[in-house]
PDB file of C-alpha atoms in Angstrom:
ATOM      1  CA  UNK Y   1      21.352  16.684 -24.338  1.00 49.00           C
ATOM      2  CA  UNK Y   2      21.735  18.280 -28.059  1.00 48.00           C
ATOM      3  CA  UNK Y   3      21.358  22.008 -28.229  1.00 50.00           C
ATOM      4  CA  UNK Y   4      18.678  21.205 -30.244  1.00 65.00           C
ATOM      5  CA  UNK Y   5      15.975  19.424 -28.095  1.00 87.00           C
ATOM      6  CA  UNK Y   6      13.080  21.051 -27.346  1.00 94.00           C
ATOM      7  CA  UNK Y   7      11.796  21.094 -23.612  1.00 98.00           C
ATOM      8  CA  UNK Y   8       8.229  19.783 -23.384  1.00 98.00           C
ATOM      9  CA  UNK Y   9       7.741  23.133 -21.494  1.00 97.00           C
ATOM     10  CA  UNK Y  10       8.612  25.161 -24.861  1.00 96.00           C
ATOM     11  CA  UNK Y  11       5.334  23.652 -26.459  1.00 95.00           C
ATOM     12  CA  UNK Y  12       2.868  24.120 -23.862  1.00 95.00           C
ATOM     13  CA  UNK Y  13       0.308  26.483 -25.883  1.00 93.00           C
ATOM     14  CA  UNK Y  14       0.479  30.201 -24.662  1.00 95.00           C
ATOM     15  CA  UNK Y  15      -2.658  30.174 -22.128  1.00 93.00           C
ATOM     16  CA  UNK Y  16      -0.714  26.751 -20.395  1.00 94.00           C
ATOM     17  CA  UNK Y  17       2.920  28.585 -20.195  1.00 97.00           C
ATOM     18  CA  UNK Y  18       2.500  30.500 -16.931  1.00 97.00           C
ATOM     19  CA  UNK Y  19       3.498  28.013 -14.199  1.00 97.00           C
ATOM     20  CA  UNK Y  20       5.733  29.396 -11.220  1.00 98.00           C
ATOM     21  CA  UNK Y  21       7.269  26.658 -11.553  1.00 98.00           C
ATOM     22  CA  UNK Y  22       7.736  25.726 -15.136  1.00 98.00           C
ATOM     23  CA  UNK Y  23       6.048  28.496 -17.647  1.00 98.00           C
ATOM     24  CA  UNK Y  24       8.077  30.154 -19.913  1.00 97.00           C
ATOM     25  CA  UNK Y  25       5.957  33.227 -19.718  1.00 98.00           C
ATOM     26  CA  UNK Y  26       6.533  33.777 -16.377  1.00 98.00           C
ATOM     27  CA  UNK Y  27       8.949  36.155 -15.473  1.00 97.00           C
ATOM     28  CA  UNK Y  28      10.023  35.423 -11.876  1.00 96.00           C
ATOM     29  CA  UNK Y  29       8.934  31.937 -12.454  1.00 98.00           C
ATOM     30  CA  UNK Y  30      12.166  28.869 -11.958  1.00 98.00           C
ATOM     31  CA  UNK Y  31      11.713  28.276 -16.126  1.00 98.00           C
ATOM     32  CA  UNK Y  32      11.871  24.462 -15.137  1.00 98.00           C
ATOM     33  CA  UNK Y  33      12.708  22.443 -18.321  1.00 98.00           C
ATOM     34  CA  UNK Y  34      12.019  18.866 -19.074  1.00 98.00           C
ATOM     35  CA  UNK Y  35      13.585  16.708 -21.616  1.00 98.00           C
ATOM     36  CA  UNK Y  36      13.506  12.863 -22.447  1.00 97.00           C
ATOM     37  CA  UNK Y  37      16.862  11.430 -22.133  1.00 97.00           C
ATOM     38  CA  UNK Y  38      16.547   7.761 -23.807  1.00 96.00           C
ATOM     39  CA  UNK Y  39      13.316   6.626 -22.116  1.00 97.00           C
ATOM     40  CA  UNK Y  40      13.823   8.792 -18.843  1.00 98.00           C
ATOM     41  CA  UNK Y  41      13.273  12.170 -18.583  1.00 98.00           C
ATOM     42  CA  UNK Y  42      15.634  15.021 -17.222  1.00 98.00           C
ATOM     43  CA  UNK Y  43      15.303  18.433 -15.498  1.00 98.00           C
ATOM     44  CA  UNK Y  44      17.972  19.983 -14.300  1.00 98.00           C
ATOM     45  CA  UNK Y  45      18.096  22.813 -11.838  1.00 98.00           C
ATOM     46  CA  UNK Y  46      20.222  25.405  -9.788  1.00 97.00           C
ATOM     47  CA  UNK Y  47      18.528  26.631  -6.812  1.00 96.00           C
ATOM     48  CA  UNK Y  48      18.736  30.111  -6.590  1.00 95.00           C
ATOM     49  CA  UNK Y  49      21.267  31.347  -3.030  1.00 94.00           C
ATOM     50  CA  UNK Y  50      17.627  32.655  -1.244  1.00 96.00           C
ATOM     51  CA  UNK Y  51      15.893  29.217  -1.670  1.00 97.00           C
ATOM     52  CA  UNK Y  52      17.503  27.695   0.946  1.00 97.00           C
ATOM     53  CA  UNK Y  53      15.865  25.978   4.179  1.00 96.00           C
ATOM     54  CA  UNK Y  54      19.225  27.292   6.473  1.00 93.00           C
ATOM     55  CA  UNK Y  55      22.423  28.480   4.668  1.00 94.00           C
ATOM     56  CA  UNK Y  56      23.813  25.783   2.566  1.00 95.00           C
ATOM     57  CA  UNK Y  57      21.222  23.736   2.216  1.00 96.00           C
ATOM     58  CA  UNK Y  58      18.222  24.044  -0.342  1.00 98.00           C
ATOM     59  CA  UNK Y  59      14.563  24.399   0.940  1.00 98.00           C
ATOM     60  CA  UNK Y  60      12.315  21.595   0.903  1.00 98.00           C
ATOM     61  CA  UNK Y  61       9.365  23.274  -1.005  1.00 98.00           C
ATOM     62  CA  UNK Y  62      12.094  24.076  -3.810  1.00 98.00           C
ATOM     63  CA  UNK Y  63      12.459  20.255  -4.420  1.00 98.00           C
ATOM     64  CA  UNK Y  64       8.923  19.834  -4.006  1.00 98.00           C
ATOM     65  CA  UNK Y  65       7.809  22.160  -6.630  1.00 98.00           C
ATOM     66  CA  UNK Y  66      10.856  20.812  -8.834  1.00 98.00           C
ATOM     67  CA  UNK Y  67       9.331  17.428  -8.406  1.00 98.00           C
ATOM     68  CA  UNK Y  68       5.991  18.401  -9.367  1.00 98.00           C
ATOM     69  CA  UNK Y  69       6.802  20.293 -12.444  1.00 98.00           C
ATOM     70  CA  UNK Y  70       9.237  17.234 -13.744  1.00 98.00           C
ATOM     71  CA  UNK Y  71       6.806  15.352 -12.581  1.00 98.00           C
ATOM     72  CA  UNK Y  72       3.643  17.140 -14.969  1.00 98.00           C
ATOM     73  CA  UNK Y  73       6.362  17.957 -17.646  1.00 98.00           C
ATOM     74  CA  UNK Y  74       7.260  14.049 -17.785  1.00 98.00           C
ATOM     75  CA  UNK Y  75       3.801  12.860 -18.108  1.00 98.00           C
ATOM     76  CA  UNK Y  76       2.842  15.081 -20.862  1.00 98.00           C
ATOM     77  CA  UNK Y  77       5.954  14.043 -22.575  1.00 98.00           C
ATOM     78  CA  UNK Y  78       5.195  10.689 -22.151  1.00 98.00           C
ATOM     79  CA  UNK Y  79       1.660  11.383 -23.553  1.00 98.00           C
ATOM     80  CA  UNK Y  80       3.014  13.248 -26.107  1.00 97.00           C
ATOM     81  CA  UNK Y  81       5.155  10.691 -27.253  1.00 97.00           C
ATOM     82  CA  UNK Y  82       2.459   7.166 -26.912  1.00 97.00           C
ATOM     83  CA  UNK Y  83       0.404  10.344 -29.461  1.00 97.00           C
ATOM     84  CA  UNK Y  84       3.556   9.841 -32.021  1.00 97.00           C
ATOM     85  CA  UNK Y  85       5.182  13.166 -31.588  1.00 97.00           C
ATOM     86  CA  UNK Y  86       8.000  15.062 -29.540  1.00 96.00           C
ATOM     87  CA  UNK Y  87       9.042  18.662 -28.893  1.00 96.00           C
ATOM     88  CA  UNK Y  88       9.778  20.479 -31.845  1.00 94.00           C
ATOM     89  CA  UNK Y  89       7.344  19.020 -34.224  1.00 93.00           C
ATOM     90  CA  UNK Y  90       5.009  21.683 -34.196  1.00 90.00           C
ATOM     91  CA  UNK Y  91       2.521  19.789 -32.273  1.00 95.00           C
ATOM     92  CA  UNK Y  92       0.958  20.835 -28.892  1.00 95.00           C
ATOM     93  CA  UNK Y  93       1.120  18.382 -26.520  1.00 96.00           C
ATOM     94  CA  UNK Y  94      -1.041  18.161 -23.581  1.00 96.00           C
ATOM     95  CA  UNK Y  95      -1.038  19.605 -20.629  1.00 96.00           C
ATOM     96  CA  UNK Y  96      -1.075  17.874 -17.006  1.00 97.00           C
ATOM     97  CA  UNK Y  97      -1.833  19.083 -13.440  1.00 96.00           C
ATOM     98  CA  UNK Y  98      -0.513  17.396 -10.138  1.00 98.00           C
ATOM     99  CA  UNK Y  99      -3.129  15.086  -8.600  1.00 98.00           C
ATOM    100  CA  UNK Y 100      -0.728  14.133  -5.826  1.00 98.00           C
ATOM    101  CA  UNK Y 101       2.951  14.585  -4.920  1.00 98.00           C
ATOM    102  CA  UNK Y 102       4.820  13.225  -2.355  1.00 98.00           C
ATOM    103  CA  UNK Y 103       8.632  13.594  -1.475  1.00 98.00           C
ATOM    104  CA  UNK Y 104      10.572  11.585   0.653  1.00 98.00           C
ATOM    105  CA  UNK Y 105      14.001  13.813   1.520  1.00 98.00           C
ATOM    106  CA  UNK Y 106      16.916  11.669   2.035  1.00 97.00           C
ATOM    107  CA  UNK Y 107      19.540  13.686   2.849  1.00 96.00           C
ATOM    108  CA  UNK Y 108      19.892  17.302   2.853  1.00 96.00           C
ATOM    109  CA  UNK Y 109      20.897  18.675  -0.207  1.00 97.00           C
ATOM    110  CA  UNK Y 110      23.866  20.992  -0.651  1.00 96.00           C
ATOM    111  CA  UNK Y 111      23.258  24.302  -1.915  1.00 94.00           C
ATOM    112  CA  UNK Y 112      25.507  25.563  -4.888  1.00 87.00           C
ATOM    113  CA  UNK Y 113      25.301  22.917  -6.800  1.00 95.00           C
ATOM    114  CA  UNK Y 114      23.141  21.926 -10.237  1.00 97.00           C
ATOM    115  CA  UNK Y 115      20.167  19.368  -9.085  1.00 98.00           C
ATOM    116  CA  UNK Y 116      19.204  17.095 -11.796  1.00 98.00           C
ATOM    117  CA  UNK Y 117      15.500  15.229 -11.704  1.00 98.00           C
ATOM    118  CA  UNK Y 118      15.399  12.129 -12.963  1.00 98.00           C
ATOM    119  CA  UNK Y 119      12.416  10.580 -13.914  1.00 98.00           C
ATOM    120  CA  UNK Y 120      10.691   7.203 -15.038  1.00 98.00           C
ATOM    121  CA  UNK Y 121       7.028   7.603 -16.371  1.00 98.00           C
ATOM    122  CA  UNK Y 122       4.106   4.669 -16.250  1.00 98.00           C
ATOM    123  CA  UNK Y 123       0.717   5.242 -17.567  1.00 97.00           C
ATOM    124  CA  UNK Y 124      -2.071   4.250 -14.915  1.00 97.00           C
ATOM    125  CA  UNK Y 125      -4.684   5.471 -17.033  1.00 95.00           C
ATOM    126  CA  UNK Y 126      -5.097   7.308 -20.397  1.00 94.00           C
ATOM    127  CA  UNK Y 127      -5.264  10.479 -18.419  1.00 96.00           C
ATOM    128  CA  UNK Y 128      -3.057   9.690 -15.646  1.00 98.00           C
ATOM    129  CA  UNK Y 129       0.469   8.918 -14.948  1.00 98.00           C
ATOM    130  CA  UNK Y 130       2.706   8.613 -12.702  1.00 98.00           C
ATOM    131  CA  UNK Y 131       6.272   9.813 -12.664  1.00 98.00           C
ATOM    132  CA  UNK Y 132       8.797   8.149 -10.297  1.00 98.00           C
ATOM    133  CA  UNK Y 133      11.959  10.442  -9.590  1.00 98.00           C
ATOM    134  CA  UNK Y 134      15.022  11.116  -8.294  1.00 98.00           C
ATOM    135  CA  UNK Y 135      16.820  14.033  -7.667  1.00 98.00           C
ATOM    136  CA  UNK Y 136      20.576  14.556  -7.242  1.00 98.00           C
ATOM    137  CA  UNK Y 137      23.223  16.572  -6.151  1.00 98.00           C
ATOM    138  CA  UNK Y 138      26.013  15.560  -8.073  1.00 95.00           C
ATOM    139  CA  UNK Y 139      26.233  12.189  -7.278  1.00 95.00           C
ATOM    140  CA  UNK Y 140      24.179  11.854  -4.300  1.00 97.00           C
ATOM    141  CA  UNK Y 141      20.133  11.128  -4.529  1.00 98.00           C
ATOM    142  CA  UNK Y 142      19.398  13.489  -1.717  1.00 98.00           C
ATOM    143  CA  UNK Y 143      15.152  13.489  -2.714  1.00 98.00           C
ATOM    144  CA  UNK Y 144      12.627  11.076  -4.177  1.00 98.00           C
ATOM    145  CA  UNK Y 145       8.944  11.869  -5.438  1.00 98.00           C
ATOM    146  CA  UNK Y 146       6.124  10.387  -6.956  1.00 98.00           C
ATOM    147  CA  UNK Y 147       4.016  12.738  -8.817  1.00 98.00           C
ATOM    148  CA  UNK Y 148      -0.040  11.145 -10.225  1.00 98.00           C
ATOM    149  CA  UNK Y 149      -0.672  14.278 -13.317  1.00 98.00           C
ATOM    150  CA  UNK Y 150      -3.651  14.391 -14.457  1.00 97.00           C
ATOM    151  CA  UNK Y 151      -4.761  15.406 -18.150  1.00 97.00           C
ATOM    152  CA  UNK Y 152      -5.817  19.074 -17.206  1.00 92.00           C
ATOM    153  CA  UNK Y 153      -9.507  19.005 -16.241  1.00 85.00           C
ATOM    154  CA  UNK Y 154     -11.701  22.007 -17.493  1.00 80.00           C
ATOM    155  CA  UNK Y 155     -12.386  22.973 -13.868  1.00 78.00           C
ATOM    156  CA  UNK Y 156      -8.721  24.408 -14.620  1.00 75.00           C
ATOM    157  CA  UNK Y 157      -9.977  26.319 -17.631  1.00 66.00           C
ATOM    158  CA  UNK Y 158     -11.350  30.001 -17.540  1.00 53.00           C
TER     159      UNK Y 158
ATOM    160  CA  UNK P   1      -5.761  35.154  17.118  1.00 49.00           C
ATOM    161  CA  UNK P   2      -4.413  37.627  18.978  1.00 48.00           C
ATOM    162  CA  UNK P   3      -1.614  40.454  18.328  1.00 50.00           C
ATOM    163  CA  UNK P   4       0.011  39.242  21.191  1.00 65.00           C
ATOM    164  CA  UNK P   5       0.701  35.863  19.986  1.00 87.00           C
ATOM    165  CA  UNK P   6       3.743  35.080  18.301  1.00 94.00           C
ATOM    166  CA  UNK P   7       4.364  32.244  15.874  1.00 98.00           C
ATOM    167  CA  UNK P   8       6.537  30.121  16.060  1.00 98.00           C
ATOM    168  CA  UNK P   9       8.986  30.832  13.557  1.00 97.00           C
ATOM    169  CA  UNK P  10       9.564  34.197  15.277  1.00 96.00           C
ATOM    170  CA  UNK P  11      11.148  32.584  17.802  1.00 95.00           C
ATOM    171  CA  UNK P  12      13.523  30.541  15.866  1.00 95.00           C
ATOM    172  CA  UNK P  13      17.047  30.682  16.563  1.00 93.00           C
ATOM    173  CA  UNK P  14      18.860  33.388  14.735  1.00 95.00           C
ATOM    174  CA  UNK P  15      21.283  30.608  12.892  1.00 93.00           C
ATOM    175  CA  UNK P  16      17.853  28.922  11.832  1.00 94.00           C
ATOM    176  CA  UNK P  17      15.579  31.644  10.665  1.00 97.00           C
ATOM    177  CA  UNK P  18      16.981  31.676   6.704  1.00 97.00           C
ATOM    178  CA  UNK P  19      13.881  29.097   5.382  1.00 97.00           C
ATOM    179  CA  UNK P  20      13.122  30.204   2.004  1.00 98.00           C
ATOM    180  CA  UNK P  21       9.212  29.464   3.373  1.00 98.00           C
ATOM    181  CA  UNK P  22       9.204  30.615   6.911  1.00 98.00           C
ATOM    182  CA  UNK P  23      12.183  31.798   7.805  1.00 98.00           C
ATOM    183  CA  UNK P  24      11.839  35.837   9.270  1.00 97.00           C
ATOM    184  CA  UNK P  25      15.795  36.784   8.170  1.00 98.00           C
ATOM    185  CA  UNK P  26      14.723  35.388   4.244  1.00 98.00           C
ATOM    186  CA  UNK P  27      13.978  39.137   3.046  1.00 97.00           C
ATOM    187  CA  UNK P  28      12.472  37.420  -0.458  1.00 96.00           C
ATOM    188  CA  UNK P  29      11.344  34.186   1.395  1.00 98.00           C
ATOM    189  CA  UNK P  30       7.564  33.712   2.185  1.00 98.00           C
ATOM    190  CA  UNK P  31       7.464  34.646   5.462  1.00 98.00           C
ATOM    191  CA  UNK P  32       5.065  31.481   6.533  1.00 98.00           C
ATOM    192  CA  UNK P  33       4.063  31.960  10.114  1.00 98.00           C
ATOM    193  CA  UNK P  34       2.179  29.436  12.176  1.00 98.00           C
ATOM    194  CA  UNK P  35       0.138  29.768  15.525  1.00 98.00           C
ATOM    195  CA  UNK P  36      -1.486  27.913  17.959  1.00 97.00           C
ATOM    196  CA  UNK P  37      -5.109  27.938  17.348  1.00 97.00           C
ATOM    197  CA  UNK P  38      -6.778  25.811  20.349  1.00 96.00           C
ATOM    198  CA  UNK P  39      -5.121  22.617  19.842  1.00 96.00           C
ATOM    199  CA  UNK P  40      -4.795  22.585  16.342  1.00 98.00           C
ATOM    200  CA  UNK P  41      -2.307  25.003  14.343  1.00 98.00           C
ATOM    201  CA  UNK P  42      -2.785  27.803  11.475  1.00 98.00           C
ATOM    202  CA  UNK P  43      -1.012  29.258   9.171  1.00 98.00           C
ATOM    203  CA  UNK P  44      -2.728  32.140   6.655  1.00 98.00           C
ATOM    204  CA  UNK P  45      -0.757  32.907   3.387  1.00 98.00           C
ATOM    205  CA  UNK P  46      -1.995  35.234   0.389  1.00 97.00           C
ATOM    206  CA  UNK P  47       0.123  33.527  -3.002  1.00 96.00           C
ATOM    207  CA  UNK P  48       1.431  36.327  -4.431  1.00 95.00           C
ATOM    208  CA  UNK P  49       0.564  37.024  -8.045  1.00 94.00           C
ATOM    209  CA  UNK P  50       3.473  35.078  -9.947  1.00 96.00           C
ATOM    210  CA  UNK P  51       2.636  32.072  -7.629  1.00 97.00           C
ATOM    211  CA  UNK P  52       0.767  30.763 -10.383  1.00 97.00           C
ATOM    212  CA  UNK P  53      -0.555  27.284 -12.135  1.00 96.00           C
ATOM    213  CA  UNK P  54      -2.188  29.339 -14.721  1.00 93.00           C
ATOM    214  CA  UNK P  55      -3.684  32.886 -14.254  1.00 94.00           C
ATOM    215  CA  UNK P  56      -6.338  32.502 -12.077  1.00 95.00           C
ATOM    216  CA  UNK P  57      -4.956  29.244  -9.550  1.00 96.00           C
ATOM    217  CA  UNK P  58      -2.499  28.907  -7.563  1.00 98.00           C
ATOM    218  CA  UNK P  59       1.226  26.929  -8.105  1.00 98.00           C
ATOM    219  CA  UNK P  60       1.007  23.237  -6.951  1.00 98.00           C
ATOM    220  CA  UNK P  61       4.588  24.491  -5.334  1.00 98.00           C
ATOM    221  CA  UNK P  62       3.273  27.186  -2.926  1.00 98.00           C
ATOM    222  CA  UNK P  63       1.011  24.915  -1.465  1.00 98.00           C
ATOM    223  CA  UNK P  64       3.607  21.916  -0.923  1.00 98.00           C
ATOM    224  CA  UNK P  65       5.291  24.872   0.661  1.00 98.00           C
ATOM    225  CA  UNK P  66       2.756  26.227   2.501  1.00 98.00           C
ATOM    226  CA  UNK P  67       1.953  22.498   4.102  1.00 98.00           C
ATOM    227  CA  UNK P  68       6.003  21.984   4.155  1.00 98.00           C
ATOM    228  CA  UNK P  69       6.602  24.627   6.534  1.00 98.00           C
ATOM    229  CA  UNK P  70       3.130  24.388   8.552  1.00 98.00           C
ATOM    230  CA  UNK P  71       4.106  20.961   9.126  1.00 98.00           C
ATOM    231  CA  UNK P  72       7.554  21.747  10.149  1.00 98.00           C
ATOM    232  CA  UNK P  73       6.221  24.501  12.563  1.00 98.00           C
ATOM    233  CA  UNK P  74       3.445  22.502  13.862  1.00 98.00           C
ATOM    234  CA  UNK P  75       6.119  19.836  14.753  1.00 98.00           C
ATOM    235  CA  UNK P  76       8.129  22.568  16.727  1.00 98.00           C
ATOM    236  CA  UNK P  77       4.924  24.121  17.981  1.00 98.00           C
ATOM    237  CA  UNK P  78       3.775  20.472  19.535  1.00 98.00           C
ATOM    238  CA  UNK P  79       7.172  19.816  20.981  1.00 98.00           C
ATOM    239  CA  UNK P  80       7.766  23.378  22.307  1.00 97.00           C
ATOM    240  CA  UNK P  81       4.973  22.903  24.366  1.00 97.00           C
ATOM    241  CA  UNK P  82       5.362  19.099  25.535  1.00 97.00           C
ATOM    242  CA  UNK P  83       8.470  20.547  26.530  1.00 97.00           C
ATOM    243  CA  UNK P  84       6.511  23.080  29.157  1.00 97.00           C
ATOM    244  CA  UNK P  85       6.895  26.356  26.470  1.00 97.00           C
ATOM    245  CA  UNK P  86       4.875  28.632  24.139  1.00 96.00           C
ATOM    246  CA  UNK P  87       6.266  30.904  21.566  1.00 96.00           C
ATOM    247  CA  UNK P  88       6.851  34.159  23.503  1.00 94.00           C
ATOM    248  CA  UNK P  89       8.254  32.984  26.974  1.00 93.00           C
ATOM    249  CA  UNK P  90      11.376  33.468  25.608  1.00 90.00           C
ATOM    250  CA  UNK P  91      13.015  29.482  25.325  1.00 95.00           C
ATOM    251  CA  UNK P  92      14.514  28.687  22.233  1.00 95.00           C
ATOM    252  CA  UNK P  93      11.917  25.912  20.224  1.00 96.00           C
ATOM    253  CA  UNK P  94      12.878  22.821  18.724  1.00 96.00           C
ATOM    254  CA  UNK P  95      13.835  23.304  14.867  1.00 96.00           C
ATOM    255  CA  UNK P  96      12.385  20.565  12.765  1.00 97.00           C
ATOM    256  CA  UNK P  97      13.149  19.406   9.239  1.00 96.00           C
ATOM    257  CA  UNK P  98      10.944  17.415   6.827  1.00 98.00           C
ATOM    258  CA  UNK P  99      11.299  13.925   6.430  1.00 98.00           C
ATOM    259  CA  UNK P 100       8.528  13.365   3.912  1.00 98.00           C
ATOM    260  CA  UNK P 101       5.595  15.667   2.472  1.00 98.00           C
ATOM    261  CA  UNK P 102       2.704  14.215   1.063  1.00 98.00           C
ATOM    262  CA  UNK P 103       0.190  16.357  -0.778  1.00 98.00           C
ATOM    263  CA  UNK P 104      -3.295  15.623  -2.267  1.00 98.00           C
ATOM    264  CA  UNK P 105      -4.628  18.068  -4.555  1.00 98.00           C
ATOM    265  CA  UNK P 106      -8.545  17.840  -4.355  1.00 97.00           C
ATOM    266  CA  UNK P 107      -9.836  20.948  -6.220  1.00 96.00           C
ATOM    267  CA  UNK P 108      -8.147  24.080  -8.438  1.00 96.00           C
ATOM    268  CA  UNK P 109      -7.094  26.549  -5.600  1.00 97.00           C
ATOM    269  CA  UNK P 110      -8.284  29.880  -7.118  1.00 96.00           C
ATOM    270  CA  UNK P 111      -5.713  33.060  -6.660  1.00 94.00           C
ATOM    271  CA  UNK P 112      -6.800  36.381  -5.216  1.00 87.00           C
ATOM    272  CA  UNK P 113      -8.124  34.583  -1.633  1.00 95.00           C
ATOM    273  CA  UNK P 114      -5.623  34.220   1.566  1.00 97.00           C
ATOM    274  CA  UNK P 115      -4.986  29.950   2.723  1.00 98.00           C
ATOM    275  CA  UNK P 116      -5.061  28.588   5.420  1.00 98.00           C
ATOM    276  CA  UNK P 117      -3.595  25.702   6.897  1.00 98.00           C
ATOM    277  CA  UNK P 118      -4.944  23.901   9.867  1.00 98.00           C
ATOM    278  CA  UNK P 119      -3.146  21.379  11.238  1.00 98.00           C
ATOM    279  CA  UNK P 120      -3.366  18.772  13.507  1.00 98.00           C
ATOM    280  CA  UNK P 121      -0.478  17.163  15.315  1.00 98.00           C
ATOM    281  CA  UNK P 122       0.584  13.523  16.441  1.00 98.00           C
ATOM    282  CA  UNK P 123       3.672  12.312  18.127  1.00 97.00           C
ATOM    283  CA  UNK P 124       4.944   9.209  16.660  1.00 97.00           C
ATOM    284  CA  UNK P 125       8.569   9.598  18.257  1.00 95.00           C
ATOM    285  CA  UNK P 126      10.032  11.864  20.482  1.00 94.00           C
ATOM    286  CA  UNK P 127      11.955  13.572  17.617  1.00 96.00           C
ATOM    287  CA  UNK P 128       9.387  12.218  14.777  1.00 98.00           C
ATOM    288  CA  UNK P 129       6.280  14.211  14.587  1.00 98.00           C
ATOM    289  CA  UNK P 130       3.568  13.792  12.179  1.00 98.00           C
ATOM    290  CA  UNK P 131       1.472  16.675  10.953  1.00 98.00           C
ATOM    291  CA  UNK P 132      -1.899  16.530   8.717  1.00 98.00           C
ATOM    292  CA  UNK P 133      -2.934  19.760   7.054  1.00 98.00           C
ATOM    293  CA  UNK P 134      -6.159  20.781   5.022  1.00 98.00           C
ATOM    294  CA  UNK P 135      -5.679  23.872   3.224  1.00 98.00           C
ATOM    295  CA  UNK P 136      -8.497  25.767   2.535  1.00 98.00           C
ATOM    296  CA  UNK P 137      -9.232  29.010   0.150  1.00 98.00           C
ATOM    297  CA  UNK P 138     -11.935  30.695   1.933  1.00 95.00           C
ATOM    298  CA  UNK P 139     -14.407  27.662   2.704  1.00 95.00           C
ATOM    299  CA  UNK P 140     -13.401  25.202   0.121  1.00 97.00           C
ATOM    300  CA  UNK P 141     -10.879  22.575   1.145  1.00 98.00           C
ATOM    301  CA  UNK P 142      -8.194  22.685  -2.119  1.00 98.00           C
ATOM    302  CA  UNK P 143      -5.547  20.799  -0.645  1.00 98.00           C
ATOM    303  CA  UNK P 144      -4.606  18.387   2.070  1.00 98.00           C
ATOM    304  CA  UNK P 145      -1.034  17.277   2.950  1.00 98.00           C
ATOM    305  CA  UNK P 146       0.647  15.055   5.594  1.00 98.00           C
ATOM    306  CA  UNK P 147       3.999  16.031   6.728  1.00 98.00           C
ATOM    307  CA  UNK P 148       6.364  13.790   9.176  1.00 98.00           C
ATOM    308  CA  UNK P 149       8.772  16.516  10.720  1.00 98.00           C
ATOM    309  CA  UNK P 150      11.769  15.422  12.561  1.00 97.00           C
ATOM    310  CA  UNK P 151      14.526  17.399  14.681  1.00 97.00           C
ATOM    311  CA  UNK P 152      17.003  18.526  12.496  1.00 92.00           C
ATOM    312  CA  UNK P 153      19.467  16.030  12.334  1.00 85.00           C
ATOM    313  CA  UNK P 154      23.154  16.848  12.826  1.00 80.00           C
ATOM    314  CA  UNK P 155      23.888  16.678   9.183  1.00 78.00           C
ATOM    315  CA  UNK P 156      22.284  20.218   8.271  1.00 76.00           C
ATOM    316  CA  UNK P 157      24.711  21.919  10.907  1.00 67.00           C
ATOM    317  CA  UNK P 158      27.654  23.132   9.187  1.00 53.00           C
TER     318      UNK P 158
END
């Protein structure tokens, strides 16, 4: 990916840019990123040494909740996009919750090593999508998840 | 419950104890701790305040973690106990590992109130356990996951 692309998560608007998982405004957050990459999209990720399930092997909730943010981060760049705009044109694109996750670990994945999300996005509705993805470990697809987001309902809003 | 109980991840073996989610020797994991409660199990966790969607609910990730890990205890719990044993007589549980999480996110969970997990256990294989969870801030359900747990496979020994 170009220096220059923008991460979906870069143009969340201020009040949306909290996430543990994927909010740039949050500190001790994992600052998840997700890009397009032709018409998939890519996070990439490096477990940090304490989230691991035993030693050498990353925890199951840390591919879970990297999952779920590619998975949110995907449909609203998918949204984004079908609205004729991309990251770094000034526009804020929408913003997507997790209706439903689920992960299906395939092998457990080695510690130390970058995990890259890759994802394939399908609208089911105008405000809801799915996101199909696999994660690897180098080479090896060691996770899969399905993620339904969900255009942000206001029962999320303060 | 009472003081006297112990959960089960306390009696982990030392070489298995390092879970990012429930693991006791994890001094910045989660500490996730799950009990017997009649026949169904419990586990009671308080997100901390970065363990955020946005201010005011809680990460999608904490609670696939939360059901992760209650589903992996419950598993060992259930299997402990087939097996003749409760946590505190001093036998060494099964360890399980997740084979597949499944979460359904009904309602925003809000922050500031402890979860709790209750889970109910089925064995569909001696070594293949499956565990459904509701997870409930105070006495609205937010959350409810389905978690098939098996005994950690030889591949995660090093």
């Amino acid at each position: 990916m170009s220096d220059m692309m923008k991460a979906i998560q870069d143009e969340y608007a201020d009040d949306y840019a909290w996430c543990y998982g994927c909010g740039r405004l949050n500190e001790q957050g994992l600052h998840l990123k997700t890009y397009w990459d032709g018409d998939q999209t890519v996070t990439t990720y490096t477990p940090r040494e304490v989230h691991m399930a035993i030693p050498g092997f990353v925890y199951g909730g840390i591919l879970a909740s990297l999952i779920d943010c590619h998975g949110t981060g995907s449909a609203a760049l998918a949204l984004h996009r079908k609205n004729g705009h991309e990251p770094g044109d000034g526009i804020e694109p929408p913003r997507f919750v997790t209706g439903s996750l689920h992960v299906d670990f395939m092998k457990p994945t080695p510690s130390d090593v970058p995990l890259k999300a890759i994802g394939t996005v399908e609208e089911i509705h105008p405000k809801k999508w799915k996101v199909t993805t696999r994660v690897f470990a180098a080479d090896t697809c060691c996770a899969k998840g399905e993620v339904v987001a969900v255009v942000m309902p206001d029962t999320f809003k303060n």
